[in-house]
Tab-separated table of C-alpha atoms in Angstrom:
chain	number	residue	atom	x	y	z
A	913	MET	CA	-7.805	-24.808	20.608
A	914	ARG	CA	-11.214	-23.857	20.913
A	915	ARG	CA	-13.658	-26.530	21.816
A	916	ARG	CA	-17.161	-26.725	20.265
A	917	VAL	CA	-20.073	-28.094	21.867
A	918	VAL	CA	-22.679	-30.292	19.426
A	919	VAL	CA	-26.404	-30.544	20.744
A	920	THR	CA	-27.030	-34.294	19.446
A	921	GLY	CA	-30.109	-35.016	21.172
A	922	LEU	CA	-33.102	-33.237	22.535
A	923	GLY	CA	-35.711	-34.278	25.474
A	924	VAL	CA	-38.572	-32.040	26.857
A	925	VAL	CA	-40.948	-32.079	29.736
A	926	SER	CA	-43.427	-29.300	29.590
A	927	PRO	CA	-47.113	-28.020	30.381
A	928	VAL	CA	-47.856	-29.126	26.676
A	929	GLY	CA	-46.586	-32.204	26.512
A	930	THR	CA	-43.643	-34.526	27.536
A	931	GLY	CA	-41.551	-35.774	24.471
A	932	LEU	CA	-40.257	-33.614	21.541
A	933	GLU	CA	-43.036	-34.806	19.387
A	934	ARG	CA	-45.712	-33.983	21.667
A	935	PHE	CA	-43.910	-30.496	22.766
A	936	TRP	CA	-43.309	-29.556	19.156
A	937	GLY	CA	-47.126	-30.692	17.870
A	938	ALA	CA	-48.510	-28.250	20.778
A	939	LEU	CA	-46.314	-25.380	19.764
A	940	VAL	CA	-47.258	-25.506	15.986
A	941	GLU	CA	-50.913	-25.854	16.968
A	942	GLY	CA	-50.874	-22.973	19.220
A	943	ARG	CA	-52.118	-25.009	22.171
A	944	SER	CA	-51.222	-23.180	25.768
A	945	GLY	CA	-50.095	-25.157	29.063
A	946	VAL	CA	-51.787	-22.456	31.033
A	947	ARG	CA	-54.750	-23.990	33.044
A	948	ARG	CA	-56.823	-24.374	36.535
A	949	ILE	CA	-54.015	-25.383	38.931
A	950	SER	CA	-54.506	-29.210	39.882
A	951	ARG	CA	-51.596	-30.323	41.845
A	952	PHE	CA	-53.007	-28.559	45.055
A	953	ASP	CA	-56.039	-26.442	46.033
A	954	PRO	CA	-55.882	-22.688	44.644
A	955	THR	CA	-58.746	-21.513	46.540
A	956	GLY	CA	-57.902	-18.288	48.250
A	957	LEU	CA	-54.836	-17.474	45.847
A	958	PRO	CA	-54.477	-14.381	44.060
A	959	THR	CA	-54.488	-16.728	40.973
A	960	GLN	CA	-56.009	-19.865	39.864
A	961	ILE	CA	-53.902	-20.924	36.991
A	962	ALA	CA	-50.417	-22.230	36.208
A	963	ALA	CA	-48.305	-23.644	33.478
A	964	GLU	CA	-48.167	-27.343	35.273
A	965	VAL	CA	-46.849	-30.535	33.901
A	966	VAL	CA	-49.415	-32.803	33.680
A	967	ASP	CA	-49.900	-36.468	32.752
A	968	PHE	CA	-46.166	-37.070	33.770
A	969	ASP	CA	-45.177	-40.538	35.508
A	970	PRO	CA	-41.500	-40.683	36.564
A	971	THR	CA	-41.404	-44.492	36.455
A	972	ASP	CA	-41.578	-44.324	32.563
A	973	PHE	CA	-38.016	-43.137	32.972
A	974	MET	CA	-36.776	-44.532	36.285
A	975	ASP	CA	-37.729	-47.235	38.938
A	976	ARG	CA	-40.149	-46.483	41.437
A	977	LYS	CA	-37.430	-46.208	44.126
A	978	GLU	CA	-35.491	-43.798	42.413
A	979	ALA	CA	-38.748	-41.833	41.497
A	980	ARG	CA	-39.479	-41.621	45.276
A	981	ARG	CA	-36.209	-40.382	46.303
A	982	ASN	CA	-36.054	-37.519	44.174
A	983	ASP	CA	-37.949	-34.656	43.803
A	984	ARG	CA	-40.230	-33.303	40.914
A	985	PHE	CA	-37.606	-31.312	39.312
A	986	VAL	CA	-35.319	-34.122	39.555
A	987	GLN	CA	-37.317	-36.290	37.694
A	988	PHE	CA	-38.106	-33.889	34.781
A	989	GLY	CA	-34.403	-33.217	34.466
A	990	TYR	CA	-33.399	-36.967	34.074
A	991	ALA	CA	-36.602	-37.743	32.026
A	992	ALA	CA	-35.495	-35.404	29.626
A	993	ALA	CA	-31.842	-36.294	29.551
A	994	ARG	CA	-32.900	-40.059	29.092
A	995	MET	CA	-35.107	-38.902	26.246
A	996	ALA	CA	-32.172	-36.494	24.516
A	997	LEU	CA	-29.947	-39.450	25.022
A	998	GLU	CA	-32.372	-41.758	22.815
A	999	ASP	CA	-33.101	-38.948	20.595
A	1000	ALA	CA	-29.445	-38.791	19.977
A	1001	GLY	CA	-28.772	-42.535	19.865
A	1002	LEU	CA	-26.143	-41.892	22.260
A	1003	GLN	CA	-25.004	-44.483	24.835
A	1004	ILE	CA	-23.148	-43.634	27.599
A	1005	THR	CA	-19.857	-45.582	28.244
A	1006	PRO	CA	-16.624	-45.362	30.346
A	1007	GLN	CA	-14.590	-43.879	26.925
A	1008	ASN	CA	-17.297	-41.103	26.129
A	1009	ALA	CA	-18.352	-40.404	29.983
A	1010	THR	CA	-16.409	-37.509	30.075
A	1011	ARG	CA	-17.559	-35.535	26.971
A	1012	VAL	CA	-21.094	-35.896	27.763
A	1013	GLY	CA	-23.239	-33.193	29.589
A	1014	VAL	CA	-26.314	-32.051	30.530
A	1015	MET	CA	-27.376	-28.697	30.613
A	1016	ILE	CA	-30.781	-27.670	32.603
A	1017	GLY	CA	-32.020	-24.576	33.295
A	1018	SER	CA	-34.331	-23.841	36.421
A	1019	GLY	CA	-34.748	-20.699	39.012
A	1020	ILE	CA	-35.448	-23.039	41.894
A	1021	GLY	CA	-35.393	-26.781	42.555
A	1022	GLY	CA	-36.755	-28.676	45.254
A	1023	ALA	CA	-39.520	-26.700	46.181
A	1024	ILE	CA	-41.899	-29.416	46.908
A	1025	THR	CA	-39.822	-31.568	49.256
A	1026	TRP	CA	-38.702	-28.496	51.186
A	1027	GLU	CA	-42.048	-28.016	51.612
A	1028	GLU	CA	-43.166	-31.289	52.638
A	1029	GLN	CA	-40.205	-31.658	55.012
A	1030	HIS	CA	-40.844	-28.363	56.711
A	1031	HIS	CA	-44.422	-29.589	57.336
A	1032	ILE	CA	-42.717	-32.758	58.969
A	1033	LEU	CA	-40.499	-30.709	60.911
A	1034	GLN	CA	-43.349	-28.856	62.312
A	1035	THR	CA	-45.846	-31.578	62.835
A	1036	ARG	CA	-43.428	-34.390	63.724
A	1037	GLY	CA	-40.389	-33.349	64.717
A	1038	PRO	CA	-36.811	-33.382	63.299
A	1039	ASP	CA	-36.415	-37.253	63.722
A	1040	ARG	CA	-38.707	-37.346	61.090
A	1041	ILE	CA	-37.454	-35.718	58.195
A	1042	SER	CA	-36.396	-37.787	55.314
A	1043	PRO	CA	-32.610	-38.822	55.131
A	1044	PHE	CA	-33.162	-38.100	51.610
A	1045	PHE	CA	-34.189	-34.252	52.128
A	1046	ILE	CA	-30.608	-32.512	51.111
A	1047	PRO	CA	-30.235	-34.945	48.083
A	1048	MET	CA	-33.772	-34.610	47.170
A	1049	ILE	CA	-33.394	-30.512	46.780
A	1050	ILE	CA	-29.992	-30.023	45.432
A	1051	MET	CA	-29.885	-28.704	41.987
A	1052	ASN	CA	-27.468	-30.517	40.232
A	1053	MET	CA	-29.064	-34.217	41.294
A	1054	ALA	CA	-30.838	-33.781	37.865
A	1055	SER	CA	-27.717	-34.264	35.945
A	1056	GLY	CA	-26.021	-36.145	38.627
A	1057	ILE	CA	-27.983	-39.195	38.285
A	1058	THR	CA	-28.066	-39.301	34.854
């Protein structure tokens, strides 16, 4: 028997907008998400532009404590999954939990946390590294906490 997959809901966190309506509206208008880098000072780098996600507040989707314990890529994945569930009108229950999945595409995750923790290691020593370091950088954490 062949099993079929049905996409029932969509969620988007992107440089042109968070949420399906903002994202789609930006695409229809031909708006670009590429702009001058704002998350850090790009002075001295060969490029000054990037497609950064701006105006994203993880506490719109998870509590503050959970947000602090997760890298930004996990926050994005979690937020998109929550939006997709809402879009689908789907409540996860013990009866359907094994039939619900999350698909996330990313080349690398946890780079921000990796860099921060490396700096802490270099400047303050190994005892100051966060106990959440590994969970914060694991690629499947975004779907795992969903």
